[in-house]
Amino acid sequence: MARVVTDDEQAAQRRVGGIVRTSSVLTGEGLAMWRDYPAGEWETSAAELSRDLDTLKVPHRIVVAFRPPRGREAGRRKGQEVRVPFPELARLVRWVPLLQQLLDELPAESPGFTFAYCEARSTGPVMMSLSCLAAEWPAWTVRQAELMGLLCVRCGFDLRTRGAAQRLAYDVDGEPLRPRLVCGVCCGDGQAALDGLTALG
């Protein structure tokens, strides 16, 4: 006997379905739904969306995320993303069937939520990740990527593409959560930074 869908579940299904259609990004790590923070008077906030997903029993988490500035805005736009991990998307498909087609069309090596880079440590190089980028970061224009620090600060190489030479991004003299990224060609694959740490010894 099929379970009866409650009124609360139907209302949550409508709201979540609308946001999936208009404000979501599907990646190899799952689904992210952008929410402005603070939310506008007539907008669904991340907390409200989270409550709807709880009603539908879809595991998720809320993270702080940033987008490039618009127009004459001075800095990065801070918002929130409600992210559903890829292994849990089947639970959401039950309520938003159109998501299945998007999943079927997702490339096998689709980028995830995070941008990876290498950081020099006294113990050697360590792989790090910028998880605070909005999930649509792979599709940003080159100008947007530049504003968000994803181009090599020395030669302008677009570090999202890596390229045939596999130019990894290296953090050279950056700040916490705001790395200063340089491509491997321009920094000797981080060797100069490692040498500097060794000299401080």
mmCIF file of C-alpha atoms in Angstrom:
data_model
loop_
_atom_site.group_PDB
_atom_site.id
_atom_site.type_symbol
_atom_site.label_atom_id
_atom_site.label_comp_id
_atom_site.label_asym_id
_atom_site.label_seq_id
_atom_site.Cartn_x
_atom_site.Cartn_y
_atom_site.Cartn_z
ATOM 1 C CA MET A 1 0.000 0.000 0.000
ATOM 2 C CA ALA A 2 1.455 3.359 -1.071
ATOM 3 C CA ARG A 3 2.189 5.887 1.650
ATOM 4 C CA VAL A 4 -0.054 8.945 1.665
ATOM 5 C CA VAL A 5 1.788 12.200 1.020
ATOM 6 C CA THR A 6 1.017 14.762 3.707
ATOM 7 C CA ASP A 7 0.014 18.387 3.090
ATOM 8 C CA ASP A 8 3.349 19.527 4.560
ATOM 9 C CA GLU A 9 5.245 17.272 2.163
ATOM 10 C CA GLN A 10 3.269 18.547 -0.825
ATOM 11 C CA ALA A 11 3.967 22.168 0.110
ATOM 12 C CA ALA A 12 7.677 21.424 0.638
ATOM 13 C CA GLN A 13 7.798 19.549 -2.669
ATOM 14 C CA ARG A 14 6.425 22.569 -4.551
ATOM 15 C CA ARG A 15 8.899 24.983 -2.997
ATOM 16 C CA VAL A 16 11.926 22.721 -3.412
ATOM 17 C CA GLY A 17 10.966 21.825 -6.985
ATOM 18 C CA GLY A 18 10.766 25.491 -7.942
ATOM 19 C CA ILE A 19 14.207 26.209 -6.504
ATOM 20 C CA VAL A 20 15.748 23.163 -8.204
ATOM 21 C CA ARG A 21 14.403 24.419 -11.539
ATOM 22 C CA THR A 22 15.561 28.022 -11.137
ATOM 23 C CA SER A 23 18.467 28.271 -8.687
ATOM 24 C CA SER A 24 20.390 25.014 -8.607
ATOM 25 C CA VAL A 25 23.655 23.668 -10.008
ATOM 26 C CA LEU A 26 24.329 19.954 -10.456
ATOM 27 C CA THR A 27 27.947 18.823 -10.157
ATOM 28 C CA GLY A 28 29.891 15.634 -9.642
ATOM 29 C CA GLU A 29 29.568 16.141 -5.883
ATOM 30 C CA GLY A 30 25.836 16.733 -5.778
ATOM 31 C CA LEU A 31 23.243 19.493 -6.096
ATOM 32 C CA ALA A 32 23.736 23.034 -4.780
ATOM 33 C CA MET A 33 20.921 25.560 -4.412
ATOM 34 C CA TRP A 34 22.040 29.190 -4.074
ATOM 35 C CA ARG A 35 20.297 31.469 -1.585
ATOM 36 C CA ASP A 36 21.040 35.148 -1.066
ATOM 37 C CA TYR A 37 22.089 36.039 2.467
ATOM 38 C CA PRO A 38 20.276 37.690 3.984
ATOM 39 C CA ALA A 39 17.333 36.578 1.882
ATOM 40 C CA GLY A 40 14.971 39.168 0.441
ATOM 41 C CA GLU A 41 11.485 39.662 1.847
ATOM 42 C CA TRP A 42 9.863 37.413 -0.769
ATOM 43 C CA GLU A 43 12.726 34.930 -1.129
ATOM 44 C CA THR A 44 13.103 31.496 0.430
ATOM 45 C CA SER A 45 16.091 31.535 2.767
ATOM 46 C CA ALA A 46 18.595 28.709 3.147
ATOM 47 C CA ALA A 47 17.111 27.929 6.570
ATOM 48 C CA GLU A 48 13.590 27.700 5.139
ATOM 49 C CA LEU A 49 14.789 25.485 2.280
ATOM 50 C CA SER A 50 16.587 23.318 4.810
ATOM 51 C CA ARG A 51 13.358 22.846 6.750
ATOM 52 C CA ASP A 52 11.584 21.775 3.551
ATOM 53 C CA LEU A 53 14.312 19.229 2.811
ATOM 54 C CA ASP A 54 14.029 17.941 6.365
ATOM 55 C CA THR A 55 10.294 17.481 5.780
ATOM 56 C CA LEU A 56 11.110 15.466 2.633
ATOM 57 C CA LYS A 57 13.847 13.553 4.528
ATOM 58 C CA VAL A 58 16.599 14.593 2.098
ATOM 59 C CA PRO A 59 20.053 14.831 3.772
ATOM 60 C CA HIS A 60 21.808 18.135 3.075
ATOM 61 C CA ARG A 61 23.991 20.856 4.560
ATOM 62 C CA ILE A 62 24.173 24.648 4.413
ATOM 63 C CA VAL A 63 27.501 26.253 3.513
ATOM 64 C CA VAL A 64 28.707 29.826 3.081
ATOM 65 C CA ALA A 65 29.490 30.474 -0.595
ATOM 66 C CA PHE A 66 30.733 33.404 -2.645
ATOM 67 C CA ARG A 67 30.008 34.664 -6.157
ATOM 68 C CA PRO A 68 31.767 37.358 -8.216
ATOM 69 C CA PRO A 69 30.571 40.949 -7.675
ATOM 70 C CA ARG A 70 27.960 42.427 -10.007
ATOM 71 C CA GLY A 71 28.316 45.762 -11.759
ATOM 72 C CA ARG A 72 29.899 48.266 -9.408
ATOM 73 C CA GLU A 73 29.768 46.106 -6.308
ATOM 74 C CA ALA A 74 32.994 46.377 -4.336
ATOM 75 C CA GLY A 75 33.582 42.789 -3.344
ATOM 76 C CA ARG A 76 32.527 39.204 -3.592
ATOM 77 C CA ARG A 77 28.857 38.438 -3.043
ATOM 78 C CA LYS A 78 28.310 36.380 0.059
ATOM 79 C CA GLY A 79 25.461 33.931 0.109
ATOM 80 C CA GLN A 80 24.602 30.400 1.151
ATOM 81 C CA GLU A 81 24.238 27.151 -0.712
ATOM 82 C CA VAL A 82 22.098 24.261 0.396
ATOM 83 C CA ARG A 83 24.005 21.233 -0.865
ATOM 84 C CA VAL A 84 22.642 17.705 -1.294
ATOM 85 C CA PRO A 85 25.472 15.135 -1.597
ATOM 86 C CA PHE A 86 25.462 13.036 -4.754
ATOM 87 C CA PRO A 87 24.742 9.723 -2.953
ATOM 88 C CA GLU A 88 21.571 11.273 -1.481
ATOM 89 C CA LEU A 89 20.133 12.661 -4.722
ATOM 90 C CA ALA A 90 17.929 9.599 -5.252
ATOM 91 C CA ARG A 91 15.912 10.767 -2.236
ATOM 92 C CA LEU A 92 15.372 14.127 -3.915
ATOM 93 C CA VAL A 93 14.498 12.590 -7.300
ATOM 94 C CA ARG A 94 11.453 11.034 -5.654
ATOM 95 C CA TRP A 95 10.095 14.543 -5.060
ATOM 96 C CA VAL A 96 11.592 16.285 -8.113
ATOM 97 C CA PRO A 97 11.494 13.729 -10.968
ATOM 98 C CA LEU A 98 12.956 16.158 -13.562
ATOM 99 C CA LEU A 99 16.246 15.873 -11.678
ATOM 100 C CA GLN A 100 16.695 12.328 -12.996
ATOM 101 C CA GLN A 101 17.128 13.554 -16.570
ATOM 102 C CA LEU A 102 19.790 16.025 -15.443
ATOM 103 C CA LEU A 103 21.576 13.234 -13.587
ATOM 104 C CA ASP A 104 21.475 11.007 -16.668
ATOM 105 C CA GLU A 105 23.030 13.794 -18.762
ATOM 106 C CA LEU A 106 25.760 14.719 -16.265
ATOM 107 C CA PRO A 107 29.261 14.134 -17.717
ATOM 108 C CA ALA A 108 31.234 11.358 -16.043
ATOM 109 C CA GLU A 109 34.005 13.745 -14.936
ATOM 110 C CA SER A 110 31.894 16.722 -13.946
ATOM 111 C CA PRO A 111 33.668 19.197 -11.609
ATOM 112 C CA GLY A 112 32.636 19.247 -7.976
ATOM 113 C CA PHE A 113 31.929 22.056 -5.530
ATOM 114 C CA THR A 114 35.565 22.680 -4.661
ATOM 115 C CA PHE A 115 38.609 24.169 -6.390
ATOM 116 C CA ALA A 116 41.894 22.410 -5.554
ATOM 117 C CA TYR A 117 45.269 24.080 -5.107
ATOM 118 C CA CYS A 118 48.636 23.276 -3.539
ATOM 119 C CA GLU A 119 50.066 25.012 -0.494
ATOM 120 C CA ALA A 120 53.689 24.969 0.649
ATOM 121 C CA ARG A 121 54.231 23.780 4.224
ATOM 122 C CA SER A 122 57.401 23.208 6.197
ATOM 123 C CA THR A 123 56.638 19.489 5.958
ATOM 124 C CA GLY A 124 56.165 19.669 2.185
ATOM 125 C CA PRO A 125 53.388 20.521 -0.299
ATOM 126 C CA VAL A 126 49.794 19.901 0.797
ATOM 127 C CA MET A 127 46.683 19.793 -1.394
ATOM 128 C CA MET A 128 44.003 22.209 -0.244
ATOM 129 C CA SER A 129 40.607 23.188 -1.566
ATOM 130 C CA LEU A 130 38.432 26.279 -1.796
ATOM 131 C CA SER A 131 35.037 24.926 -0.818
ATOM 132 C CA CYS A 132 33.564 28.419 -0.343
ATOM 133 C CA LEU A 133 33.170 29.107 -4.076
ATOM 134 C CA ALA A 134 29.613 29.010 -5.377
ATOM 135 C CA ALA A 135 28.957 25.718 -7.144
ATOM 136 C CA GLU A 136 28.754 27.344 -10.575
ATOM 137 C CA TRP A 137 32.419 28.433 -10.442
ATOM 138 C CA PRO A 138 33.454 26.234 -13.426
ATOM 139 C CA ALA A 139 31.093 28.210 -15.694
ATOM 140 C CA TRP A 140 32.167 31.715 -14.660
ATOM 141 C CA THR A 141 33.578 33.947 -17.371
ATOM 142 C CA VAL A 142 37.325 34.590 -17.400
ATOM 143 C CA ARG A 143 36.651 38.068 -16.000
ATOM 144 C CA GLN A 144 34.597 36.624 -13.147
ATOM 145 C CA ALA A 145 37.283 34.018 -12.476
ATOM 146 C CA GLU A 146 39.869 36.809 -12.333
ATOM 147 C CA LEU A 147 37.802 38.767 -9.813
ATOM 148 C CA MET A 148 37.625 35.638 -7.662
ATOM 149 C CA GLY A 149 41.373 34.978 -7.841
ATOM 150 C CA LEU A 150 41.256 31.883 -10.044
ATOM 151 C CA LEU A 151 43.761 33.173 -12.605
ATOM 152 C CA CYS A 152 47.520 33.025 -12.105
ATOM 153 C CA VAL A 153 48.487 36.378 -10.593
ATOM 154 C CA ARG A 154 51.724 36.414 -12.612
ATOM 155 C CA CYS A 155 50.813 35.288 -16.131
ATOM 156 C CA GLY A 156 46.993 35.292 -16.125
ATOM 157 C CA PHE A 157 46.646 31.568 -16.939
ATOM 158 C CA ASP A 158 43.123 30.355 -16.182
ATOM 159 C CA LEU A 159 43.744 27.884 -13.379
ATOM 160 C CA ARG A 160 40.329 26.277 -13.807
ATOM 161 C CA THR A 161 41.455 24.675 -17.068
ATOM 162 C CA ARG A 162 44.772 23.210 -15.889
ATOM 163 C CA GLY A 163 45.732 22.697 -19.572
ATOM 164 C CA ALA A 164 47.884 20.073 -21.288
ATOM 165 C CA ALA A 165 50.855 21.008 -19.103
ATOM 166 C CA GLN A 166 48.829 20.192 -15.951
ATOM 167 C CA ARG A 167 49.546 23.570 -14.362
ATOM 168 C CA LEU A 168 48.391 23.087 -10.818
ATOM 169 C CA ALA A 169 47.548 26.152 -8.764
ATOM 170 C CA TYR A 170 49.952 27.032 -5.940
ATOM 171 C CA ASP A 171 49.221 29.391 -3.061
ATOM 172 C CA VAL A 172 52.117 31.844 -2.758
ATOM 173 C CA ASP A 173 51.923 34.429 0.052
ATOM 174 C CA GLY A 174 48.142 34.153 0.361
ATOM 175 C CA GLU A 175 45.889 34.673 3.363
ATOM 176 C CA PRO A 176 43.560 32.237 5.151
ATOM 177 C CA LEU A 177 40.627 31.465 2.813
ATOM 178 C CA ARG A 178 42.059 33.969 0.292
ATOM 179 C CA PRO A 179 45.010 32.237 -1.380
ATOM 180 C CA ARG A 180 47.197 34.084 -3.864
ATOM 181 C CA LEU A 181 47.261 31.568 -6.689
ATOM 182 C CA VAL A 182 50.180 31.138 -9.088
ATOM 183 C CA CYS A 183 50.448 28.495 -11.805
ATOM 184 C CA GLY A 184 53.180 25.865 -11.573
ATOM 185 C CA VAL A 185 55.056 27.296 -14.540
ATOM 186 C CA CYS A 186 55.408 30.700 -12.849
ATOM 187 C CA CYS A 187 56.444 29.396 -9.433
ATOM 188 C CA GLY A 188 58.483 26.323 -10.309
ATOM 189 C CA ASP A 189 55.727 24.068 -9.013
ATOM 190 C CA GLY A 190 55.898 25.826 -5.665
ATOM 191 C CA GLN A 191 59.596 25.188 -5.211
ATOM 192 C CA ALA A 192 60.426 28.831 -4.477
ATOM 193 C CA ALA A 193 57.893 28.892 -1.635
ATOM 194 C CA LEU A 194 59.259 25.612 -0.249
ATOM 195 C CA ASP A 195 62.826 26.947 -0.467
ATOM 196 C CA GLY A 196 61.736 30.058 1.414
ATOM 197 C CA LEU A 197 60.268 27.960 4.235
ATOM 198 C CA THR A 198 63.423 25.856 4.361
ATOM 199 C CA ALA A 199 65.552 28.996 4.652
ATOM 200 C CA LEU A 200 63.453 30.157 7.617
ATOM 201 C CA GLY A 201 64.047 26.772 9.020
#
